Amino acid sequence: MSYFNFNNKRVYYTEFGTGTPLLLLHGNTASSNMFAEIAERYGKDFKVILIDFLGHGKSDRLNEFPADLWFNEAEQVIAFLREKQYTKVNIIGSSGGALVAMNVALEVPELINKVIADSFEGEKPIKVFTENVEADRENSKHNENARMFYSYMHGSDWEKVVDNDTRAVIRHQKEIGRFFHKDLQSFKPAILLTGSLQDEFVCTLAPNYFEKAYGELISKIGHGKIHLFDTGGHPAMLTNQNSFYQLSMKFLNSKFTL
C-alpha cells in the first residue's frame, strides 16, 4: 500500500492505468472503496488515482475531523499533486468529494484540467440536512445495509469515523457555513455538474433543487454545463453508473465541454 504524508499523518492512495491522471474523490462517511467498480473502467483510458482522506478507509485516523472538512481534504489533495508533480489532472468528485474537487480547482487551477462535480449541495450547506444529520446518522447505524457499507468503507472502527464526520458537518454549519474559500468567479477549469432528479437527500426539499443550486453555481463561475439524470439516487455517479461513465468519458476526452 502507498501513502503520502500530510501534517505528520499517512494518507493512503493507489494508482493504476496509464495516461492523463484522473483523480476520484470520495464523499462523507465513505472511502475510495466506493469507486471499486467504476474505477476499473476508467483505468482503461486514464491513470486512475484513488485517495482515502485522513480519518477514512486505510488512512491514519484522527481524533476529530476539522470543521472546515472539505477544504482540509482539498489541502490533502493539493499536497499529493505537488509531491507527485502532477499537472493537468482531471478530477471526479462525488457528494462531499465534489466539494473537495471544486476547492482544489479554485486553489490550484494551474494543476487541474477538468472537473466533474457530482451530487452535492451547492455553495452552502442545506440547513435542514445539517439539523437532522445527527439523528439520521444514528438511525443509519441500526440499518443493516448502512452498517455493511460503513464497514466496507472503513473496517471495524467505522462507527468512530461516522461520528467524527457527523460532528464536523455540524461544526461547519455553525462556524463556517460556506464550502469554498475563493470566489467562484475565479474558477478556471472546465466543469460539469451532475446529479439525479431522484436523489434522496435533496428531492424531498424541492423537485428542482439541483436545477436551482447548480444554475446559481454556473452563473457565478461563468462557464460549465449541467447534466441531471431522470433516475437513480445518491450519488448519481454510482446509481447511474453506465450512463455516467459514458457522459464523463465524452466530457473528459473532448476538446469541447458538452
CSV table of C-alpha atoms in Angstrom, one decimal, residues 21-161:
chain,number,residue,atom,x,y,z
A,21,PRO,CA,-4.2,11.4,-14.3
A,22,LEU,CA,-7.8,11.0,-13.2
A,23,LEU,CA,-8.4,11.6,-9.5
A,24,LEU,CA,-11.6,10.1,-8.0
A,25,LEU,CA,-12.6,11.7,-4.7
A,26,HIS,CA,-15.0,10.0,-2.2
A,27,GLY,CA,-17.8,11.5,-0.2
A,28,ASN,CA,-18.5,11.8,3.5
A,29,THR,CA,-18.5,8.6,5.6
A,30,ALA,CA,-17.1,6.8,2.5
A,31,SER,CA,-13.7,5.9,1.2
A,32,SER,CA,-12.1,5.2,-2.1
A,33,ASN,CA,-13.7,1.7,-1.9
A,34,MET,CA,-16.9,3.4,-3.1
A,35,PHE,CA,-15.3,3.6,-6.6
A,36,ALA,CA,-14.2,-0.1,-6.7
A,37,GLU,CA,-16.2,-1.0,-9.8
A,38,ILE,CA,-16.3,2.2,-11.9
A,39,ALA,CA,-12.6,2.9,-11.2
A,40,GLU,CA,-11.6,-0.2,-13.2
A,41,ARG,CA,-13.4,1.1,-16.2
A,42,TYR,CA,-11.6,4.5,-16.1
A,43,GLY,CA,-8.3,2.6,-15.8
A,44,LYS,CA,-8.5,1.6,-19.4
A,45,ASP,CA,-8.0,5.2,-20.6
A,46,PHE,CA,-6.5,7.1,-17.6
A,47,LYS,CA,-4.0,6.9,-14.8
A,48,VAL,CA,-6.6,6.5,-12.1
A,49,ILE,CA,-5.7,7.8,-8.6
A,50,LEU,CA,-7.7,6.9,-5.5
A,51,ILE,CA,-7.2,8.6,-2.1
A,52,ASP,CA,-8.7,7.9,1.3
A,53,PHE,CA,-8.9,11.2,3.1
A,54,LEU,CA,-7.4,11.4,6.6
A,55,GLY,CA,-9.6,9.6,9.1
A,56,HIS,CA,-11.2,7.4,6.4
A,57,GLY,CA,-10.5,4.0,4.8
A,58,LYS,CA,-6.9,2.9,5.0
A,59,SER,CA,-5.6,6.3,6.0
A,60,ASP,CA,-4.4,7.3,9.5
A,61,ARG,CA,-7.2,8.1,11.9
A,62,LEU,CA,-7.9,11.5,13.5
A,63,ASN,CA,-9.3,12.2,17.0
A,64,GLU,CA,-11.6,14.6,15.4
A,65,PHE,CA,-12.2,16.0,11.9
A,66,PRO,CA,-11.6,19.7,11.2
A,67,ALA,CA,-14.7,21.9,10.9
A,68,ASP,CA,-13.5,23.1,7.6
A,69,LEU,CA,-13.5,19.5,6.4
A,70,TRP,CA,-13.8,19.8,2.7
A,71,PHE,CA,-11.2,22.5,2.4
A,72,ASN,CA,-8.8,20.4,4.6
A,73,GLU,CA,-9.4,17.4,2.3
A,74,ALA,CA,-8.6,19.7,-0.6
A,75,GLU,CA,-5.3,20.6,1.0
A,76,GLN,CA,-4.5,16.9,1.3
A,77,VAL,CA,-5.2,16.5,-2.5
A,78,ILE,CA,-3.0,19.6,-3.3
A,79,ALA,CA,-0.2,18.2,-1.2
A,80,PHE,CA,-0.4,14.9,-3.1
A,81,LEU,CA,-0.4,16.6,-6.5
A,82,ARG,CA,2.6,18.7,-5.7
A,83,GLU,CA,4.5,15.8,-4.2
A,84,LYS,CA,3.9,13.7,-7.3
A,85,GLN,CA,4.4,16.8,-9.6
A,86,TYR,CA,1.2,16.1,-11.4
A,87,THR,CA,-0.4,18.8,-13.7
A,88,LYS,CA,-3.4,18.9,-16.0
A,89,VAL,CA,-5.2,16.5,-13.7
A,90,ASN,CA,-8.9,15.5,-14.2
A,91,ILE,CA,-11.0,15.2,-11.1
A,92,ILE,CA,-14.3,13.5,-10.5
A,93,GLY,CA,-15.6,14.2,-7.0
A,94,SER,CA,-18.9,12.7,-5.7
A,95,SER,CA,-21.0,14.1,-2.9
A,96,GLY,CA,-18.6,15.6,-0.4
A,97,GLY,CA,-15.8,14.7,-2.8
A,98,ALA,CA,-17.3,17.2,-5.3
A,99,LEU,CA,-16.8,20.0,-2.7
A,100,VAL,CA,-13.2,18.9,-2.4
A,101,ALA,CA,-12.7,18.8,-6.1
A,102,MET,CA,-14.0,22.3,-6.6
A,103,ASN,CA,-11.9,23.6,-3.7
A,104,VAL,CA,-8.8,22.0,-5.3
A,105,ALA,CA,-9.6,23.7,-8.7
A,106,LEU,CA,-10.2,27.0,-7.0
A,107,GLU,CA,-6.9,26.9,-5.1
A,108,VAL,CA,-4.6,25.5,-7.8
A,109,PRO,CA,-6.3,25.9,-11.2
A,110,GLU,CA,-2.9,25.6,-12.9
A,111,LEU,CA,-2.8,21.9,-11.9
A,112,ILE,CA,-6.3,21.0,-13.0
A,113,ASN,CA,-7.7,20.2,-16.4
A,114,LYS,CA,-11.4,19.3,-16.0
A,115,VAL,CA,-13.7,18.7,-13.1
A,116,ILE,CA,-16.9,16.7,-12.7
A,117,ALA,CA,-18.7,17.5,-9.5
A,118,ASP,CA,-21.5,15.0,-8.8
A,119,SER,CA,-24.4,15.0,-6.3
A,120,PHE,CA,-23.6,17.9,-3.9
A,121,GLU,CA,-25.5,20.6,-2.2
A,122,GLY,CA,-24.2,23.7,-4.0
A,123,GLU,CA,-22.3,26.7,-2.5
A,124,LYS,CA,-23.7,26.4,1.1
A,125,PRO,CA,-24.9,23.5,3.3
A,126,ILE,CA,-28.5,22.6,3.4
A,127,LYS,CA,-29.7,23.7,6.8
A,128,VAL,CA,-32.4,21.1,7.2
A,129,PHE,CA,-29.9,18.3,6.4
A,130,THR,CA,-27.4,19.6,9.0
A,131,GLU,CA,-30.2,19.9,11.6
A,132,ASN,CA,-31.2,16.3,11.1
A,133,VAL,CA,-27.8,14.8,10.4
A,134,GLU,CA,-27.1,13.5,13.9
A,135,ALA,CA,-30.5,11.7,14.2
A,136,ASP,CA,-30.1,10.4,10.6
A,137,ARG,CA,-26.7,9.0,11.2
A,138,GLU,CA,-27.8,7.4,14.5
A,139,ASN,CA,-30.6,5.7,12.6
A,140,SER,CA,-28.2,4.5,9.9
A,141,LYS,CA,-26.1,2.7,12.5
A,142,HIS,CA,-29.1,0.3,13.0
A,143,ASN,CA,-29.7,-0.2,9.3
A,144,GLU,CA,-28.0,-3.4,8.2
A,145,ASN,CA,-27.2,-2.1,4.7
A,146,ALA,CA,-25.7,1.1,6.1
A,147,ARG,CA,-23.7,-0.9,8.6
A,148,MET,CA,-22.3,-3.1,5.8
A,149,PHE,CA,-21.5,0.0,3.7
A,150,TYR,CA,-19.6,1.7,6.6
A,151,SER,CA,-17.7,-1.5,7.4
A,152,TYR,CA,-16.7,-2.0,3.8
A,153,MET,CA,-15.5,1.6,3.6
A,154,HIS,CA,-13.5,1.7,6.9
A,155,GLY,CA,-13.3,-1.6,8.7
A,156,SER,CA,-14.1,-2.4,12.3
A,157,ASP,CA,-13.8,1.2,13.6
A,158,TRP,CA,-16.4,2.6,11.2
A,159,GLU,CA,-18.6,4.0,13.9
A,160,LYS,CA,-15.9,6.4,15.1
A,161,VAL,CA,-15.4,7.6,11.5
